[in-house]
Amino acid sequence: MIWMDDNPNLCCFFILFFRIFNKEFLGPQAQYNEEEEERKYYRRKRLGVIKNVVASSFGAMIVYGVYMGLLQMQLILHYDMTYREVKYSNLGLEDIDRKMLMGINVTPIIGFLYTPVLIRFLGTKWMMFLASGIYALFVSTNYWERYYTLVPSAVAIGVAIVPLWASLGNYITRMAQQYYEYANYREEHVQEQKKLPKGACHNYIIVFQSLFYVIFNLSFVFAELPMRLVLHHHLHENKHILANVKICGAAISGVIPGFNTTVLTNLPRSMLLIQVESVLMGFAFLSMIIFLVLCGPAYRPTEEIDLRSIGWGNIFQLPFKHLRDYRLRLLCPFFIYSGFEVIFAVSGFSLSYGVCILGLKSLWLLIVVYGLSSSVFSLLSLCLLRLPRWLALIGGAVVHGVLLVVLMVLSVKPSSPDQLGPLLVITALWGLGSALNKTGISTVVGMLYAEEKERLDFVYTIYHWWQAIAIFIVYLWSRMPMRAKLSILLATLLLACYCYWVMERRVARKVQHRIPRIPRPRHKVKGYCYLEEDNSDESDESDDEGDQAEDDDQVVEEMGEEGGQDPGAEAAESPRARRRGVEGQQHRWEDAE
């Protein structure tokens, strides 16, 4: 340090520097405000929740946009007789398409058996990621169109439909609950992780469900890009395609009787189709990355462990037991109609009315108008922040009821370009009804079980399973007369409105509903048991035996009222309450010593 003795100014500089460094960085921060930092932390958490909702919505939109766009292009190509004979003369593409559609529409019927088990085993986020991977697998099989590639991938999509939608519904509702917790982090019931107060997060559920459907319904728009940009220039004119069609609309049976089996003027190049499929494959991978990277977990790690620890047998049985709740039973007709109306819009109406009257080149326009109207009118459900919740469902039902009556009497000759305006208006109004229907049902289900975060996967499984049943029924009735289809839709809609009115009336009269008790988690402890969380004092042995007896009673099949669960008991079972009990007991031991 001789050089410092020779340079006293440099020595003073270093001493001053170290003093400032210690004061500013290592010493106590005079400007640190704990409340302000806590407020900033929870604001970041709330922004993270909004990011999760937007990311999951875009992920679902991309998945279904890719899936519907590829399926539509594939079915049009396989329908053309020239394409089948030139490229796949001995494969039987028509038979492959029938079995592929059967796999997509029939397999979801058994989704009720495995969906809750899959969601709780994998977790909500990982279930969405896995389902999007299955849709990407379906896209990849179109590079090599064979029976052993297309049919198994279609069956896999049928297996993934109910888990994907149940996970999405569960995820959006959980994000609303988390947003409420982060917005009200000072509340005692939030800090102690108690059950949320009745109706606390209803506004967030309304906003997040509306945001989800605003983004998701754009999938109908993006699904038409392959049709408009690739196949549109290869389609025949209406005079050729509709040459043998005599009548359109309500008077026909089947889809379009007499529709020409040759719809392509020339075959698209194989390299062009490979490029389109590669782009779709890239978007499918993008959706997987969105679910994996941008979507946060729906539950805390300890909550996911608790959800799995009630026993796989109980997880398998609980969806069936939840059907004893009269609220879900009375909503089932609306669940079924929700599946009817969306499939009818994109297949029945768009083909038997749109393509039959305007031609195949106008199909993309009808679907785009339907998607845009559904997306824009989904914002109308935000009115439920000020208006009663029944308004969305009943409003959508009134719109669809009027349109069904109009469609029953609408019979037009084919190739009528002057009917473009009325058909676009009907399509936009049907999109309005669909938007109110989808957002209304999801919002009502979320509001009914907003405080029961351990039941959300069971409830949304029931909802989307009934939708899958409806889609299967639509698949079966494809050969029926159009007026019979419209009559079934109208009858289901009227029954759904009546059942929903009965349900709301019972809820307003506070009629108790029966819901199954969910057993307490049973954690299998392997190895050493530490005294940090549990009180293992011998004097409390009788209390532990009493708790064990309670657990055994709850595992037995018993039904309880929703109001029968004691909130004080739930507070006492929370980890923080148990920790305080253990610490208090340790302090008493120290005082006694």
GROMACS .gro file of C-alpha atoms in nm, residues 148-530:
model
  383
  148TYR     CA    1  -5.330  -4.542  -4.093
  149THR     CA    2  -5.237  -4.174  -4.054
  150LEU     CA    3  -5.563  -3.982  -4.096
  151VAL     CA    4  -5.803  -4.204  -3.900
  152PRO     CA    5  -5.589  -4.252  -3.584
  153SER     CA    6  -5.512  -3.879  -3.570
  154ALA     CA    7  -5.884  -3.801  -3.607
  155VAL     CA    8  -5.963  -4.040  -3.320
  156ALA     CA    9  -5.693  -3.867  -3.113
  157ILE     CA   10  -5.861  -3.531  -3.178
  158GLY     CA   11  -6.192  -3.679  -3.066
  159VAL     CA   12  -6.023  -3.793  -2.745
  160ALA     CA   13  -5.876  -3.444  -2.684
  161ILE     CA   14  -6.184  -3.228  -2.756
  162VAL     CA   15  -6.358  -3.255  -2.417
  163PRO     CA   16  -6.036  -3.227  -2.207
  164LEU     CA   17  -5.923  -2.922  -2.406
  165TRP     CA   18  -6.248  -2.732  -2.363
  166ALA     CA   19  -6.291  -2.835  -2.000
  167SER     CA   20  -5.937  -2.713  -1.931
  168LEU     CA   21  -6.002  -2.382  -2.110
  169GLY     CA   22  -6.323  -2.316  -1.916
  170ASN     CA   23  -6.155  -2.412  -1.590
  171TYR     CA   24  -5.851  -2.195  -1.672
  172ILE     CA   25  -6.046  -1.878  -1.754
  173THR     CA   26  -6.256  -1.908  -1.436
  174ARG     CA   27  -5.946  -1.971  -1.225
  175MET     CA   28  -5.783  -1.661  -1.370
  176ALA     CA   29  -6.086  -1.458  -1.257
  177GLN     CA   30  -6.049  -1.600  -0.907
  178GLN     CA   31  -5.677  -1.524  -0.903
  179TYR     CA   32  -5.735  -1.169  -1.024
  180TYR     CA   33  -5.977  -1.112  -0.737
  181GLU     CA   34  -5.722  -1.247  -0.490
  182TYR     CA   35  -5.445  -1.022  -0.624
  183ALA     CA   36  -5.677  -0.719  -0.633
  184ASN     CA   37  -5.790  -0.776  -0.272
  185TYR     CA   38  -5.469  -0.911  -0.123
  186ARG     CA   39  -5.522  -0.718   0.202
  187GLU     CA   40  -5.845  -0.901   0.283
  188GLU     CA   41  -5.820  -1.152   0.565
  189HIS     CA   42  -5.999  -1.432   0.379
  190VAL     CA   43  -5.750  -1.395   0.091
  191GLN     CA   44  -5.444  -1.397   0.316
  192GLU     CA   45  -5.567  -1.707   0.499
  193GLN     CA   46  -5.672  -1.877   0.169
  194LYS     CA   47  -6.031  -1.923   0.280
  195LYS     CA   48  -6.325  -1.971   0.047
  196LEU     CA   49  -6.411  -1.655  -0.148
  197PRO     CA   50  -6.723  -1.461  -0.047
  198LYS     CA   51  -7.038  -1.525  -0.249
  199GLY     CA   52  -7.029  -1.328  -0.575
  200ALA     CA   53  -6.688  -1.176  -0.507
  201CYS     CA   54  -6.532  -1.257  -0.845
  202HIS     CA   55  -6.844  -1.259  -1.068
  203ASN     CA   56  -6.748  -0.937  -1.247
  204TYR     CA   57  -6.406  -1.075  -1.334
  205ILE     CA   58  -6.564  -1.394  -1.469
  206ILE     CA   59  -6.790  -1.190  -1.698
  207VAL     CA   60  -6.501  -0.980  -1.831
  208PHE     CA   61  -6.261  -1.271  -1.884
  209GLN     CA   62  -6.520  -1.496  -2.054
  210SER     CA   63  -6.614  -1.211  -2.288
  211LEU     CA   64  -6.249  -1.146  -2.369
  212PHE     CA   65  -6.189  -1.515  -2.437
  213TYR     CA   66  -6.476  -1.546  -2.686
  214VAL     CA   67  -6.394  -1.215  -2.856
  215ILE     CA   68  -6.053  -1.358  -2.943
  216PHE     CA   69  -6.150  -1.723  -2.996
  217ASN     CA   70  -6.434  -1.654  -3.243
  218LEU     CA   71  -6.179  -1.501  -3.478
  219SER     CA   72  -6.071  -1.861  -3.546
  220PHE     CA   73  -6.361  -1.884  -3.794
  221VAL     CA   74  -6.210  -1.593  -3.984
  222PHE     CA   75  -5.856  -1.731  -3.996
  223ALA     CA   76  -5.986  -2.078  -4.086
  224GLU     CA   77  -6.106  -1.941  -4.421
  225LEU     CA   78  -5.764  -1.813  -4.530
  226PRO     CA   79  -5.656  -2.144  -4.695
  227MET     CA   80  -5.992  -2.160  -4.872
  228ARG     CA   81  -5.978  -1.801  -4.997
  229LEU     CA   82  -5.608  -1.783  -5.086
  230VAL     CA   83  -5.549  -2.133  -5.223
  231LEU     CA   84  -5.864  -2.318  -5.335
  232HIS     CA   85  -6.077  -2.024  -5.444
  233HIS     CA   86  -5.905  -1.993  -5.783
  234HIS     CA   87  -5.944  -2.367  -5.854
  235LEU     CA   88  -6.323  -2.388  -5.801
  236HIS     CA   89  -6.581  -2.426  -6.079
  237GLU     CA   90  -6.850  -2.166  -6.141
  238ASN     CA   91  -7.202  -2.211  -6.006
  239LYS     CA   92  -7.346  -2.324  -6.340
  240HIS     CA   93  -7.131  -2.635  -6.327
  241ILE     CA   94  -7.144  -2.710  -5.954
  242LEU     CA   95  -7.520  -2.652  -5.910
  243ALA     CA   96  -7.633  -2.785  -6.248
  244ASN     CA   97  -7.838  -3.073  -6.101
  245VAL     CA   98  -7.962  -2.895  -5.786
  246LYS     CA   99  -8.335  -2.823  -5.804
  247ILE     CA  100  -8.419  -2.647  -5.475
  248CYS     CA  101  -8.234  -2.506  -5.173
  249GLY     CA  102  -8.320  -2.429  -4.815
  250ALA     CA  103  -8.595  -2.581  -4.602
  251ALA     CA  104  -8.736  -2.806  -4.875
  252ILE     CA  105  -8.430  -3.030  -4.917
  253SER     CA  106  -8.324  -3.352  -4.747
  254GLY     CA  107  -7.964  -3.424  -4.667
  255VAL     CA  108  -7.698  -3.160  -4.733
  256ILE     CA  109  -7.722  -3.055  -5.101
  257PRO     CA  110  -7.895  -3.317  -5.317
  258GLY     CA  111  -7.766  -3.315  -5.674
  259PHE     CA  112  -7.442  -3.134  -5.592
  260ASN     CA  113  -7.181  -3.200  -5.863
  261THR     CA  114  -6.899  -3.437  -5.766
  262THR     CA  115  -6.648  -3.231  -5.967
  263VAL     CA  116  -6.585  -2.896  -5.804
  264LEU     CA  117  -6.226  -2.820  -5.913
  265THR     CA  118  -6.137  -2.674  -6.253
  266ASN     CA  119  -5.777  -2.792  -6.219
  267LEU     CA  120  -5.588  -2.966  -5.942
  268PRO     CA  121  -5.368  -2.753  -5.715
  269ARG     CA  122  -4.999  -2.833  -5.731
  270SER     CA  123  -4.873  -3.080  -5.472
  271MET     CA  124  -4.593  -2.843  -5.372
  272LEU     CA  125  -4.849  -2.568  -5.309
  273LEU     CA  126  -5.049  -2.796  -5.079
  274ILE     CA  127  -4.730  -2.895  -4.894
  275GLN     CA  128  -4.644  -2.527  -4.846
  276VAL     CA  129  -4.993  -2.455  -4.708
  277GLU     CA  130  -4.972  -2.750  -4.470
  278SER     CA  131  -4.625  -2.637  -4.358
  279VAL     CA  132  -4.758  -2.291  -4.273
  280LEU     CA  133  -5.047  -2.445  -4.079
  281MET     CA  134  -4.802  -2.676  -3.903
  282GLY     CA  135  -4.597  -2.374  -3.801
  283PHE     CA  136  -4.903  -2.206  -3.649
  284ALA     CA  137  -4.994  -2.528  -3.469
  285PHE     CA  138  -4.647  -2.531  -3.310
  286LEU     CA  139  -4.690  -2.162  -3.226
  287SER     CA  140  -5.005  -2.242  -3.030
  288MET     CA  141  -4.817  -2.511  -2.837
  289ILE     CA  142  -4.543  -2.261  -2.751
  290ILE     CA  143  -4.804  -2.005  -2.639
  291PHE     CA  144  -4.965  -2.256  -2.402
  292LEU     CA  145  -4.626  -2.370  -2.274
  293VAL     CA  146  -4.443  -2.038  -2.230
  294LEU     CA  147  -4.701  -1.761  -2.194
  295CYS     CA  148  -4.971  -1.937  -1.990
  296GLY     CA  149  -4.902  -1.956  -1.618
  297PRO     CA  150  -5.029  -2.232  -1.388
  298ALA     CA  151  -5.395  -2.231  -1.289
  299TYR     CA  152  -5.330  -2.353  -0.934
  300ARG     CA  153  -5.051  -2.323  -0.681
  301PRO     CA  154  -4.827  -2.631  -0.655
  302THR     CA  155  -4.972  -2.718  -0.315
  303GLU     CA  156  -5.326  -2.682  -0.452
  304GLU     CA  157  -5.250  -2.916  -0.744
  305ILE     CA  158  -5.111  -3.173  -0.500
  306ASP     CA  159  -5.427  -3.142  -0.290
  307LEU     CA  160  -5.649  -3.182  -0.600
  308ARG     CA  161  -5.475  -3.510  -0.689
  309SER     CA  162  -5.459  -3.641  -0.333
  310ILE     CA  163  -5.832  -3.705  -0.289
  311GLY     CA  164  -5.791  -4.039  -0.467
  312TRP     CA  165  -5.828  -4.131  -0.834
  313GLY     CA  166  -6.143  -4.330  -0.763
  314ASN     CA  167  -6.309  -4.023  -0.615
  315ILE     CA  168  -6.191  -3.810  -0.909
  316PHE     CA  169  -6.352  -4.061  -1.149
  317GLN     CA  170  -6.683  -4.067  -0.958
  318LEU     CA  171  -6.729  -3.699  -0.877
  319PRO     CA  172  -6.844  -3.584  -1.225
  320PHE     CA  173  -7.131  -3.833  -1.205
  321LYS     CA  174  -7.218  -3.718  -0.854
  322HIS     CA  175  -7.222  -3.353  -0.959
  323LEU     CA  176  -7.508  -3.433  -1.196
  324ARG     CA  177  -7.728  -3.458  -0.885
  325ASP     CA  178  -7.707  -3.079  -0.857
  326TYR     CA  179  -8.036  -2.951  -0.999
  327ARG     CA  180  -7.861  -2.642  -1.141
  328LEU     CA  181  -7.646  -2.851  -1.373
  329ARG     CA  182  -7.931  -3.085  -1.464
  330LEU     CA  183  -8.151  -2.793  -1.565
  331LEU     CA  184  -7.870  -2.636  -1.769
  332CYS     CA  185  -7.810  -2.956  -1.969
  333PRO     CA  186  -8.064  -2.863  -2.245
  334PHE     CA  187  -7.874  -2.537  -2.299
  335PHE     CA  188  -7.547  -2.733  -2.312
  336ILE     CA  189  -7.695  -2.953  -2.584
  337TYR     CA  190  -7.835  -2.660  -2.781
  338SER     CA  191  -7.496  -2.488  -2.761
  339GLY     CA  192  -7.345  -2.783  -2.949
  340PHE     CA  193  -7.635  -2.794  -3.196
  341GLU     CA  194  -7.628  -2.431  -3.302
  342VAL     CA  195  -7.258  -2.385  -3.374
  343ILE     CA  196  -7.233  -2.702  -3.586
  344PHE     CA  197  -7.554  -2.612  -3.767
  345ALA     CA  198  -7.413  -2.268  -3.847
  346VAL     CA  199  -7.087  -2.392  -4.000
  347SER     CA  200  -7.228  -2.702  -4.175
  348GLY     CA  201  -7.608  -2.707  -4.207
  349PHE     CA  202  -7.688  -2.343  -4.279
  350SER     CA  203  -7.366  -2.258  -4.462
  351LEU     CA  204  -7.403  -2.556  -4.699
  352SER     CA  205  -7.778  -2.617  -4.743
  353TYR     CA  206  -7.856  -2.246  -4.766
  354GLY     CA  207  -7.532  -2.061  -4.842
  355VAL     CA  208  -7.346  -2.288  -5.086
  356CYS     CA  209  -7.668  -2.416  -5.244
  357ILE     CA  210  -7.796  -2.063  -5.318
  358LEU     CA  211  -7.473  -1.867  -5.376
  359GLY     CA  212  -7.223  -2.134  -5.481
  360LEU     CA  213  -6.911  -2.283  -5.328
  361LYS     CA  214  -6.705  -1.969  -5.389
  362SER     CA  215  -6.918  -1.777  -5.139
  363LEU     CA  216  -6.869  -2.025  -4.854
  364TRP     CA  217  -6.570  -1.838  -4.713
  365LEU     CA  218  -6.765  -1.511  -4.703
  366LEU     CA  219  -7.047  -1.660  -4.495
  367ILE     CA  220  -6.809  -1.816  -4.243
  368VAL     CA  221  -6.605  -1.494  -4.213
  369VAL     CA  222  -6.921  -1.290  -4.147
  370TYR     CA  223  -7.030  -1.545  -3.886
  371GLY     CA  224  -6.692  -1.535  -3.712
  372LEU     CA  225  -6.667  -1.156  -3.712
  373SER     CA  226  -7.021  -1.108  -3.581
  374SER     CA  227  -6.966  -1.370  -3.308
  375SER     CA  228  -6.644  -1.199  -3.206
  376VAL     CA  229  -6.781  -0.845  -3.200
  377PHE     CA  230  -7.111  -0.933  -3.032
  378SER     CA  231  -6.934  -1.127  -2.758
  379LEU     CA  232  -6.864  -0.784  -2.609
  380LEU     CA  233  -7.238  -0.750  -2.542
  381SER     CA  234  -7.202  -0.992  -2.251
  382LEU     CA  235  -7.021  -0.713  -2.065
  383CYS     CA  236  -7.370  -0.572  -2.009
  384LEU     CA  237  -7.407  -0.844  -1.745
  385LEU     CA  238  -7.188  -0.627  -1.522
  386ARG     CA  239  -7.500  -0.411  -1.474
  387LEU     CA  240  -7.786  -0.633  -1.594
  388PRO     CA  241  -7.913  -0.971  -1.468
  389ARG     CA  242  -7.725  -1.278  -1.590
  390TRP     CA  243  -8.026  -1.437  -1.761
  391LEU     CA  244  -8.035  -1.157  -2.020
  392ALA     CA  245  -7.754  -1.297  -2.237
  393LEU     CA  246  -7.894  -1.649  -2.261
  394ILE     CA  247  -8.255  -1.547  -2.316
  395GLY     CA  248  -8.154  -1.272  -2.563
  396GLY     CA  249  -7.953  -1.520  -2.770
  397ALA     CA  250  -8.239  -1.769  -2.755
  398VAL     CA  251  -8.489  -1.509  -2.882
  399VAL     CA  252  -8.263  -1.420  -3.177
  400HIS     CA  253  -8.212  -1.785  -3.272
  401GLY     CA  254  -8.579  -1.868  -3.224
  402VAL     CA  255  -8.685  -1.600  -3.475
  403LEU     CA  256  -8.417  -1.710  -3.723
  404LEU     CA  257  -8.522  -2.077  -3.698
  405VAL     CA  258  -8.880  -1.985  -3.784
  406VAL     CA  259  -8.757  -1.778  -4.081
  407LEU     CA  260  -8.537  -2.062  -4.206
  408MET     CA  261  -8.830  -2.306  -4.190
  409VAL     CA  262  -9.014  -2.111  -4.457
  410LEU     CA  263  -8.711  -2.010  -4.666
  411SER     CA  264  -8.688  -2.215  -4.987
  412VAL     CA  265  -8.499  -2.060  -5.277
  413LYS     CA  266  -8.385  -2.173  -5.620
  414PRO     CA  267  -8.013  -2.241  -5.662
  415SER     CA  268  -7.775  -1.984  -5.812
  416SER     CA  269  -7.960  -1.678  -5.683
  417PRO     CA  270  -7.700  -1.402  -5.635
  418ASP     CA  271  -7.973  -1.156  -5.531
  419GLN     CA  272  -8.012  -1.352  -5.204
  420LEU     CA  273  -7.659  -1.261  -5.090
  421GLY     CA  274  -7.773  -0.968  -4.874
  422PRO     CA  275  -8.047  -1.154  -4.680
  423LEU     CA  276  -7.817  -1.452  -4.623
  424LEU     CA  277  -7.540  -1.229  -4.487
  425VAL     CA  278  -7.789  -1.062  -4.250
  426ILE     CA  279  -7.911  -1.402  -4.127
  427THR     CA  280  -7.550  -1.513  -4.082
  428ALA     CA  281  -7.462  -1.202  -3.880
  429LEU     CA  282  -7.771  -1.241  -3.662
  430TRP     CA  283  -7.691  -1.607  -3.604
  431GLY     CA  284  -7.344  -1.498  -3.495
  432LEU     CA  285  -7.509  -1.255  -3.251
  433GLY     CA  286  -7.715  -1.538  -3.100
  434SER     CA  287  -7.414  -1.768  -3.084
  435ALA     CA  288  -7.204  -1.503  -2.908
  436LEU     CA  289  -7.472  -1.444  -2.644
  437ASN     CA  290  -7.525  -1.818  -2.607
  438LYS     CA  291  -7.159  -1.913  -2.559
  439THR     CA  292  -7.062  -1.628  -2.331
  440GLY     CA  293  -7.387  -1.657  -2.139
  441ILE     CA  294  -7.352  -2.028  -2.063
  442SER     CA  295  -6.984  -2.006  -1.968
  443THR     CA  296  -7.054  -1.705  -1.747
  444VAL     CA  297  -7.350  -1.867  -1.572
  445VAL     CA  298  -7.157  -2.188  -1.503
  446GLY     CA  299  -6.860  -1.990  -1.374
  447MET     CA  300  -7.080  -1.774  -1.150
  448LEU     CA  301  -7.264  -2.073  -1.003
  449TYR     CA  302  -6.936  -2.236  -0.899
  450ALA     CA  303  -6.717  -1.927  -0.862
  451GLU     CA  304  -6.630  -2.005  -0.500
  452GLU     CA  305  -6.570  -2.378  -0.560
  453LYS     CA  306  -6.231  -2.387  -0.727
  454GLU     CA  307  -6.190  -2.759  -0.655
  455ARG     CA  308  -6.508  -2.837  -0.856
  456LEU     CA  309  -6.447  -2.635  -1.172
  457ASP     CA  310  -6.293  -2.917  -1.375
  458PHE     CA  311  -6.590  -3.146  -1.296
  459VAL     CA  312  -6.846  -2.879  -1.388
  460TYR     CA  313  -6.685  -2.779  -1.718
  461THR     CA  314  -6.637  -3.146  -1.805
  462ILE     CA  315  -7.015  -3.195  -1.775
  463TYR     CA  316  -7.080  -2.884  -1.987
  464HIS     CA  317  -6.854  -2.977  -2.275
  465TRP     CA  318  -6.943  -3.346  -2.263
  466TRP     CA  319  -7.307  -3.257  -2.333
  467GLN     CA  320  -7.183  -3.036  -2.616
  468ALA     CA  321  -6.995  -3.337  -2.757
  469ILE     CA  322  -7.315  -3.543  -2.736
  470ALA     CA  323  -7.494  -3.272  -2.936
  471ILE     CA  324  -7.219  -3.271  -3.201
  472PHE     CA  325  -7.255  -3.648  -3.232
  473ILE     CA  326  -7.633  -3.610  -3.283
  474VAL     CA  327  -7.572  -3.352  -3.558
  475TYR     CA  328  -7.335  -3.599  -3.723
  476LEU     CA  329  -7.612  -3.864  -3.720
  477TRP     CA  330  -7.888  -3.643  -3.863
  478SER     CA  331  -7.702  -3.536  -4.180
  479ARG     CA  332  -7.948  -3.727  -4.405
  480MET     CA  333  -8.264  -3.594  -4.239
  481PRO     CA  334  -8.496  -3.334  -4.402
  482MET     CA  335  -8.399  -2.977  -4.325
  483ARG     CA  336  -8.732  -2.892  -4.161
  484ALA     CA  337  -8.687  -3.186  -3.923
  485LYS     CA  338  -8.344  -3.054  -3.823
  486LEU     CA  339  -8.483  -2.706  -3.767
  487SER     CA  340  -8.772  -2.849  -3.563
  488ILE     CA  341  -8.529  -3.038  -3.338
  489LEU     CA  342  -8.326  -2.719  -3.290
  490LEU     CA  343  -8.635  -2.515  -3.205
  491ALA     CA  344  -8.774  -2.777  -2.964
  492THR     CA  345  -8.438  -2.804  -2.787
  493LEU     CA  346  -8.417  -2.424  -2.761
  494LEU     CA  347  -8.765  -2.394  -2.608
  495LEU     CA  348  -8.693  -2.675  -2.361
  496ALA     CA  349  -8.362  -2.511  -2.268
  497CYS     CA  350  -8.530  -2.176  -2.199
  498TYR     CA  351  -8.796  -2.340  -1.981
  499CYS     CA  352  -8.541  -2.541  -1.781
  500TYR     CA  353  -8.323  -2.233  -1.735
  501TRP     CA  354  -8.624  -2.035  -1.608
  502VAL     CA  355  -8.698  -2.311  -1.357
  503MET     CA  356  -8.334  -2.313  -1.244
  504GLU     CA  357  -8.320  -1.937  -1.191
  505ARG     CA  358  -8.650  -1.947  -1.006
  506ARG     CA  359  -8.523  -2.216  -0.768
  507VAL     CA  360  -8.199  -2.027  -0.711
  508ALA     CA  361  -8.394  -1.707  -0.636
  509ARG     CA  362  -8.608  -1.899  -0.384
  510LYS     CA  363  -8.283  -2.035  -0.231
  511VAL     CA  364  -8.375  -2.397  -0.283
  512GLN     CA  365  -8.084  -2.600  -0.150
  513HIS     CA  366  -7.888  -2.790  -0.411
  514ARG     CA  367  -7.714  -3.120  -0.348
  515ILE     CA  368  -7.345  -3.131  -0.427
  516PRO     CA  369  -7.107  -3.410  -0.329
  517ARG     CA  370  -6.855  -3.349  -0.057
  518ILE     CA  371  -6.500  -3.362  -0.179
  519PRO     CA  372  -6.279  -3.571   0.054
  520ARG     CA  373  -5.986  -3.409   0.225
  521PRO     CA  374  -5.647  -3.462   0.057
  522ARG     CA  375  -5.461  -3.770   0.177
  523HIS     CA  376  -5.089  -3.706   0.146
  524LYS     CA  377  -4.872  -4.016   0.141
  525VAL     CA  378  -4.565  -3.929   0.349
  526LYS     CA  379  -4.257  -4.133   0.271
  527GLY     CA  380  -3.943  -4.112   0.483
  528TYR     CA  381  -3.909  -3.881   0.783
  529CYS     CA  382  -4.198  -3.678   0.923
  530TYR     CA  383  -4.090  -3.331   1.038
   0.00000   0.00000   0.00000
